[in-house]
PDB file of C-alpha atoms (C1' of nucleotides) in Angstrom:
ATOM      1  CA  MET A  14      -0.112   0.011   0.154  1.00 91.00           C
ATOM      2  CA  ALA A  15       1.357   3.542  -0.882  1.00 96.00           C
ATOM      3  CA  TYR A  16       0.913   6.649   0.536  1.00 97.00           C
ATOM      4  CA  TRP A  17      -0.166  10.123  -0.931  1.00 97.00           C
ATOM      5  CA  LEU A  18      -0.276  13.903  -0.369  1.00 97.00           C
ATOM      6  CA  MET A  19      -2.794  15.292  -2.658  1.00 97.00           C
ATOM      7  CA  LYS A  20      -3.548  19.107  -2.520  1.00 96.00           C
ATOM      8  CA  SER A  21      -6.292  21.090  -3.597  1.00 96.00           C
ATOM      9  CA  GLU A  22      -7.496  24.931  -3.053  1.00 94.00           C
ATOM     10  CA  PRO A  23     -10.266  24.902  -0.395  1.00 94.00           C
ATOM     11  CA  ASP A  24     -12.122  27.728  -2.425  1.00 91.00           C
ATOM     12  CA  VAL A  25     -12.388  25.721  -5.437  1.00 91.00           C
ATOM     13  CA  TYR A  26     -12.903  22.111  -3.637  1.00 94.00           C
ATOM     14  CA  GLY A  27     -12.006  21.501   0.356  1.00 95.00           C
ATOM     15  CA  ILE A  28     -11.826  18.811   3.038  1.00 97.00           C
ATOM     16  CA  ASP A  29     -15.440  19.655   3.743  1.00 96.00           C
ATOM     17  CA  ASP A  30     -16.572  19.437   0.434  1.00 96.00           C
ATOM     18  CA  LEU A  31     -15.364  16.141   0.247  1.00 97.00           C
ATOM     19  CA  ALA A  32     -17.011  14.811   3.552  1.00 97.00           C
ATOM     20  CA  ALA A  33     -20.157  16.179   1.718  1.00 96.00           C
ATOM     21  CA  GLU A  34     -20.216  14.057  -0.819  1.00 96.00           C
ATOM     22  CA  PRO A  35     -22.820  11.213  -0.950  1.00 95.00           C
ATOM     23  CA  ASP A  36     -20.618   8.216   0.726  1.00 96.00           C
ATOM     24  CA  GLY A  37     -17.880  10.817   0.980  1.00 96.00           C
ATOM     25  CA  THR A  38     -16.575   9.638  -2.439  1.00 97.00           C
ATOM     26  CA  GLU A  39     -15.729  11.852  -4.999  1.00 96.00           C
ATOM     27  CA  HIS A  40     -13.727  11.395  -8.339  1.00 95.00           C
ATOM     28  CA  TRP A  41     -10.190  13.775  -8.144  1.00 95.00           C
ATOM     29  CA  ASP A  42     -10.236  15.376 -11.669  1.00 92.00           C
ATOM     30  CA  GLY A  43      -8.649  18.039 -13.595  1.00 91.00           C
ATOM     31  CA  ILE A  44      -5.305  16.608 -13.527  1.00 92.00           C
ATOM     32  CA  ARG A  45      -3.167  18.146 -16.153  1.00 91.00           C
ATOM     33  CA  ASN A  46       0.606  17.218 -15.357  1.00 92.00           C
ATOM     34  CA  TYR A  47       1.992  14.184 -16.909  1.00 91.00           C
ATOM     35  CA  GLN A  48       3.977  13.040 -13.575  1.00 92.00           C
ATOM     36  CA  VAL A  49       0.857  13.190 -11.852  1.00 94.00           C
ATOM     37  CA  ARG A  50      -1.136  11.480 -14.374  1.00 94.00           C
ATOM     38  CA  ASN A  51       1.420   8.690 -14.906  1.00 93.00           C
ATOM     39  CA  MET A  52       1.588   8.067 -10.872  1.00 94.00           C
ATOM     40  CA  PHE A  53      -2.319   8.058 -10.965  1.00 95.00           C
ATOM     41  CA  ARG A  54      -1.601   5.238 -13.886  1.00 94.00           C
ATOM     42  CA  ASP A  55       1.284   3.110 -12.736  1.00 94.00           C
ATOM     43  CA  GLN A  56       1.392   3.778  -8.777  1.00 95.00           C
ATOM     44  CA  PHE A  57      -2.195   4.238  -7.661  1.00 96.00           C
ATOM     45  CA  ALA A  58      -4.016   1.602  -6.212  1.00 97.00           C
ATOM     46  CA  VAL A  59      -6.965   0.804  -4.689  1.00 98.00           C
ATOM     47  CA  GLY A  60      -6.341   1.233  -0.426  1.00 97.00           C
ATOM     48  CA  ASP A  61      -4.026   3.465  -1.228  1.00 97.00           C
ATOM     49  CA  GLN A  62      -4.172   6.143   1.748  1.00 97.00           C
ATOM     50  CA  ALA A  63      -3.704  10.205   0.924  1.00 97.00           C
ATOM     51  CA  PHE A  64      -3.395  13.469   3.031  1.00 97.00           C
ATOM     52  CA  PHE A  65      -5.911  16.281   1.850  1.00 97.00           C
ATOM     53  CA  TYR A  66      -3.724  19.168   1.513  1.00 97.00           C
ATOM     54  CA  HIS A  67      -4.936  23.026   1.147  1.00 96.00           C
ATOM     55  CA  SER A  68      -2.796  24.794  -1.021  1.00 95.00           C
ATOM     56  CA  ASN A  69      -2.783  28.809  -1.838  1.00 93.00           C
ATOM     57  CA  THR A  70      -4.932  29.263   1.312  1.00 93.00           C
ATOM     58  CA  LYS A  71      -4.124  31.623   4.497  1.00 92.00           C
ATOM     59  CA  VAL A  72      -2.574  28.338   6.026  1.00 94.00           C
ATOM     60  CA  PRO A  73      -1.409  26.035   3.551  1.00 95.00           C
ATOM     61  CA  GLY A  74      -1.314  22.586   5.291  1.00 96.00           C
ATOM     62  CA  ILE A  75      -2.622  18.988   5.969  1.00 97.00           C
ATOM     63  CA  VAL A  76      -6.353  19.005   6.638  1.00 97.00           C
ATOM     64  CA  GLY A  77      -7.651  15.590   6.494  1.00 97.00           C
ATOM     65  CA  VAL A  78      -7.146  11.844   5.223  1.00 98.00           C
ATOM     66  CA  MET A  79      -8.670   9.802   2.697  1.00 98.00           C
ATOM     67  CA  GLU A  80      -8.356   6.605   0.944  1.00 98.00           C
ATOM     68  CA  VAL A  81      -8.218   5.913  -3.013  1.00 97.00           C
ATOM     69  CA  VAL A  82     -11.218   3.547  -3.843  1.00 97.00           C
ATOM     70  CA  SER A  83     -10.744   3.103  -7.804  1.00 97.00           C
ATOM     71  CA  THR A  84      -7.790   2.607 -10.516  1.00 96.00           C
ATOM     72  CA  ALA A  85      -7.334   5.599 -12.837  1.00 95.00           C
ATOM     73  CA  TYR A  86      -9.893   6.114 -15.564  1.00 94.00           C
ATOM     74  CA  PRO A  87     -10.158   8.755 -18.099  1.00 94.00           C
ATOM     75  CA  ASP A  88     -10.936  12.301 -16.801  1.00 92.00           C
ATOM     76  CA  HIS A  89     -13.802  12.990 -18.741  1.00 89.00           C
ATOM     77  CA  THR A  90     -13.709  16.553 -17.866  1.00 87.00           C
ATOM     78  CA  ALA A  91     -11.198  17.093 -20.741  1.00 86.00           C
ATOM     79  CA  PHE A  92     -13.776  16.204 -23.188  1.00 85.00           C
ATOM     80  CA  ASP A  93     -16.129  19.041 -22.273  1.00 81.00           C
ATOM     81  CA  PRO A  94     -15.985  22.153 -24.164  1.00 78.00           C
ATOM     82  CA  LYS A  95     -17.841  23.618 -21.330  1.00 78.00           C
ATOM     83  CA  SER A  96     -15.767  22.384 -18.530  1.00 80.00           C
ATOM     84  CA  GLY A  97     -12.309  24.545 -16.922  1.00 81.00           C
ATOM     85  CA  TYR A  98     -10.673  21.550 -17.474  1.00 85.00           C
ATOM     86  CA  TYR A  99     -11.274  21.159 -21.006  1.00 84.00           C
ATOM     87  CA  ASP A 100      -8.486  19.855 -23.345  1.00 84.00           C
ATOM     88  CA  PRO A 101      -9.126  19.536 -26.910  1.00 78.00           C
ATOM     89  CA  LYS A 102      -6.166  17.425 -27.275  1.00 80.00           C
ATOM     90  CA  SER A 103      -7.946  14.507 -25.493  1.00 83.00           C
ATOM     91  CA  ASP A 104     -10.687  12.713 -27.000  1.00 79.00           C
ATOM     92  CA  PRO A 105     -12.582   9.543 -25.572  1.00 81.00           C
ATOM     93  CA  GLU A 106     -10.940   7.270 -28.564  1.00 78.00           C
ATOM     94  CA  ASN A 107      -7.664   8.326 -26.928  1.00 81.00           C
ATOM     95  CA  PRO A 108      -7.751  10.054 -23.680  1.00 87.00           C
ATOM     96  CA  ARG A 109      -4.732  11.981 -22.455  1.00 89.00           C
ATOM     97  CA  TRP A 110      -6.071  12.710 -18.769  1.00 92.00           C
ATOM     98  CA  LEU A 111      -6.883  10.500 -15.975  1.00 93.00           C
ATOM     99  CA  MET A 112      -8.611  10.814 -12.712  1.00 94.00           C
ATOM    100  CA  LEU A 113      -9.313   8.206 -10.111  1.00 96.00           C
ATOM    101  CA  ASP A 114     -12.179   8.353  -6.808  1.00 97.00           C
ATOM    102  CA  VAL A 115     -10.987   9.490  -3.428  1.00 97.00           C
ATOM    103  CA  ARG A 116     -13.316   8.881  -0.255  1.00 98.00           C
ATOM    104  CA  TYR A 117     -12.930  10.500   3.029  1.00 98.00           C
ATOM    105  CA  VAL A 118     -11.812   9.253   5.765  1.00 98.00           C
ATOM    106  CA  ARG A 119     -11.673  11.466   8.768  1.00 98.00           C
ATOM    107  CA  HIS A 120     -10.537  15.265   9.353  1.00 97.00           C
ATOM    108  CA  THR A 121      -6.863  15.600  11.194  1.00 97.00           C
ATOM    109  CA  GLU A 122      -7.433  16.837  14.954  1.00 95.00           C
ATOM    110  CA  ARG A 123      -5.605  20.116  13.547  1.00 95.00           C
ATOM    111  CA  VAL A 124      -4.359  21.318  10.354  1.00 96.00           C
ATOM    112  CA  ILE A 125      -0.815  19.870  10.055  1.00 96.00           C
ATOM    113  CA  THR A 126       0.973  23.532   8.699  1.00 95.00           C
ATOM    114  CA  LEU A 127       3.289  23.335   5.026  1.00 95.00           C
ATOM    115  CA  ALA A 128       5.558  25.676   7.806  1.00 94.00           C
ATOM    116  CA  GLU A 129       5.825  22.965  10.598  1.00 94.00           C
ATOM    117  CA  MET A 130       6.943  20.026   7.912  1.00 95.00           C
ATOM    118  CA  LYS A 131       9.467  22.546   6.531  1.00 94.00           C
ATOM    119  CA  ALA A 132      10.966  22.827  10.002  1.00 93.00           C
ATOM    120  CA  ASP A 133      11.045  19.263  10.650  1.00 94.00           C
ATOM    121  CA  PRO A 134      13.947  17.370   9.922  1.00 93.00           C
ATOM    122  CA  ALA A 135      12.440  14.253   9.454  1.00 94.00           C
ATOM    123  CA  LEU A 136      10.380  15.639   6.533  1.00 95.00           C
ATOM    124  CA  SER A 137      13.192  17.298   4.501  1.00 92.00           C
ATOM    125  CA  GLU A 138      13.390  14.934   2.004  1.00 91.00           C
ATOM    126  CA  MET A 139       9.696  15.518   0.951  1.00 93.00           C
ATOM    127  CA  PRO A 140       9.041  17.087  -2.307  1.00 91.00           C
ATOM    128  CA  LEU A 141       6.332  19.011  -0.635  1.00 94.00           C
ATOM    129  CA  VAL A 142       8.955  20.897   1.047  1.00 92.00           C
ATOM    130  CA  ARG A 143      11.648  21.180  -1.537  1.00 88.00           C
ATOM    131  CA  ARG A 144      11.852  24.310  -3.297  1.00 82.00           C
ATOM    132  CA  GLY A 145      10.462  24.792  -6.757  1.00 81.00           C
ATOM    133  CA  ASN A 146       8.210  21.735  -6.297  1.00 84.00           C
ATOM    134  CA  ARG A 147       4.819  22.192  -8.210  1.00 84.00           C
ATOM    135  CA  LEU A 148       3.245  18.649  -8.367  1.00 91.00           C
ATOM    136  CA  SER A 149      -0.214  18.718  -6.599  1.00 94.00           C
ATOM    137  CA  VAL A 150       0.008  15.069  -6.134  1.00 95.00           C
ATOM    138  CA  ILE A 151       3.145  14.050  -4.090  1.00 95.00           C
ATOM    139  CA  PRO A 152       4.312  10.753  -2.837  1.00 95.00           C
ATOM    140  CA  VAL A 153       4.314  10.067   0.657  1.00 96.00           C
ATOM    141  CA  SER A 154       7.016   7.102   2.296  1.00 96.00           C
ATOM    142  CA  GLU A 155       5.781   4.918   5.224  1.00 96.00           C
ATOM    143  CA  ALA A 156       8.030   6.737   7.358  1.00 96.00           C
ATOM    144  CA  GLU A 157       6.945  10.357   6.559  1.00 96.00           C
ATOM    145  CA  TRP A 158       3.073   9.117   6.939  1.00 97.00           C
ATOM    146  CA  ALA A 159       3.575   8.000  10.231  1.00 97.00           C
ATOM    147  CA  HIS A 160       6.019  10.549  11.305  1.00 96.00           C
ATOM    148  CA  ILE A 161       3.332  13.498  10.440  1.00 97.00           C
ATOM    149  CA  LEU A 162       0.432  11.434  12.154  1.00 96.00           C
ATOM    150  CA  GLU A 163       2.329  11.842  15.160  1.00 95.00           C
ATOM    151  CA  LEU A 164       2.895  15.325  14.608  1.00 94.00           C
ATOM    152  CA  GLU A 165      -0.950  15.466  14.546  1.00 94.00           C
ATOM    153  CA  LYS A 166      -0.804  14.564  17.937  1.00 92.00           C
ATOM    154  CA  ARG A 167       1.236  17.304  19.082  1.00 85.00           C
ATOM    155  CA  HIS A 168      -0.527  20.404  20.254  1.00 70.00           C
ATOM    156  CA  ASP A 169       1.093  23.331  21.323  1.00 62.00           C
TER     157      ASP A 169
ATOM    158  C1'  DG B  29      -0.941  40.885  -5.581  1.00 70.23           C
ATOM    159  C1'  DC B  30       3.928  39.923  -6.235  1.00 70.23           C
ATOM    160  C1'  DC B  31       7.223  36.644  -8.233  1.00 70.23           C
ATOM    161  C1'  DA B  32      10.268  32.294  -8.270  1.00 70.23           C
ATOM    162  C1'  DA B  33       9.875  28.436 -10.510  1.00 70.23           C
ATOM    163  C1'  DC B  34       9.075  25.468 -13.781  1.00 70.23           C
ATOM    164  C1'  DG B  35       6.202  23.116 -17.306  1.00 70.23           C
ATOM    165  C1'  DT B  36       4.569  23.610 -22.009  1.00 70.23           C
ATOM    166  C1'  DT B  37       4.274  25.813 -26.673  1.00 70.23           C
ATOM    167  C1'  DG B  38       5.548  26.902 -31.517  1.00 70.23           C
ATOM    168  C1'  DG B  39       8.538  29.162 -34.261  1.00 70.23           C
ATOM    169  C1'  DC B  40      12.688  28.375 -36.636  1.00 70.23           C
TER     170       DC B  40
ATOM    171  C1'  DG C   5      15.767  19.686 -31.173  1.00 70.23           C
ATOM    172  C1'  DC C   6      16.904  24.373 -29.020  1.00 70.23           C
ATOM    173  C1'  DC C   7      14.897  27.807 -26.296  1.00 70.23           C
ATOM    174  C1'  DA C   8      12.599  32.150 -26.126  1.00 70.23           C
ATOM    175  C1'  DA C   9       7.930  33.298 -24.385  1.00 70.23           C
ATOM    176  C1'  DC C  10       3.874  32.687 -22.240  1.00 70.23           C
ATOM    177  C1'  DG C  11       0.927  30.406 -18.472  1.00 70.23           C
ATOM    178  C1'  DT C  12       0.376  28.201 -13.945  1.00 70.23           C
ATOM    179  C1'  DT C  13       1.142  27.082  -9.409  1.00 70.23           C
ATOM    180  C1'  DG C  14       1.101  28.027  -5.176  1.00 70.23           C
ATOM    181  C1'  DG C  15       3.921  30.370  -1.016  1.00 70.23           C
ATOM    182  C1'  DC C  16       4.526  34.500   0.989  1.00 70.23           C
TER     183       DC C  16
END
DNA sequence: GCCAACGTTGGC
DNA sequence: GCCAACGTTGGC
């Protein structure tokens, strides 16, 4: 089983939106980056766990946990000219972009902020805290996953 | 709102 | 196939 961190802007789609979905399940669409698409295609498996991360917000950080509940399949928003994610170079005969389904597991007890993860030597190898990283889906090692869950229990 | 970093596009 | 221009991401 693998672990992931998946970013979303709370103004667009946040952890509360996922929690409110029927069965807490929704597709993770709109990925338009080849590295992420390849991770979806080659590395994601049903049962994987993922952190829900709020980006582009006042206090960026991890706000929840979710579970991967499907393998990757074509992202239909790419076929829809009315969608903000429309990509004329993707068509149903030869889909360029993929999405998959995730299910809400829980909110974290508190926001585990980017600032504290950056300051933590145990997490210094995470692409999340590395300069210039722009991926919206990031692999997390088992050790990092466990460490972040420990961080969650710390309260100042 | 600014801007650094980086991916993509397209002319040549 | 190079690379400048452009667009996007996302922290601050």
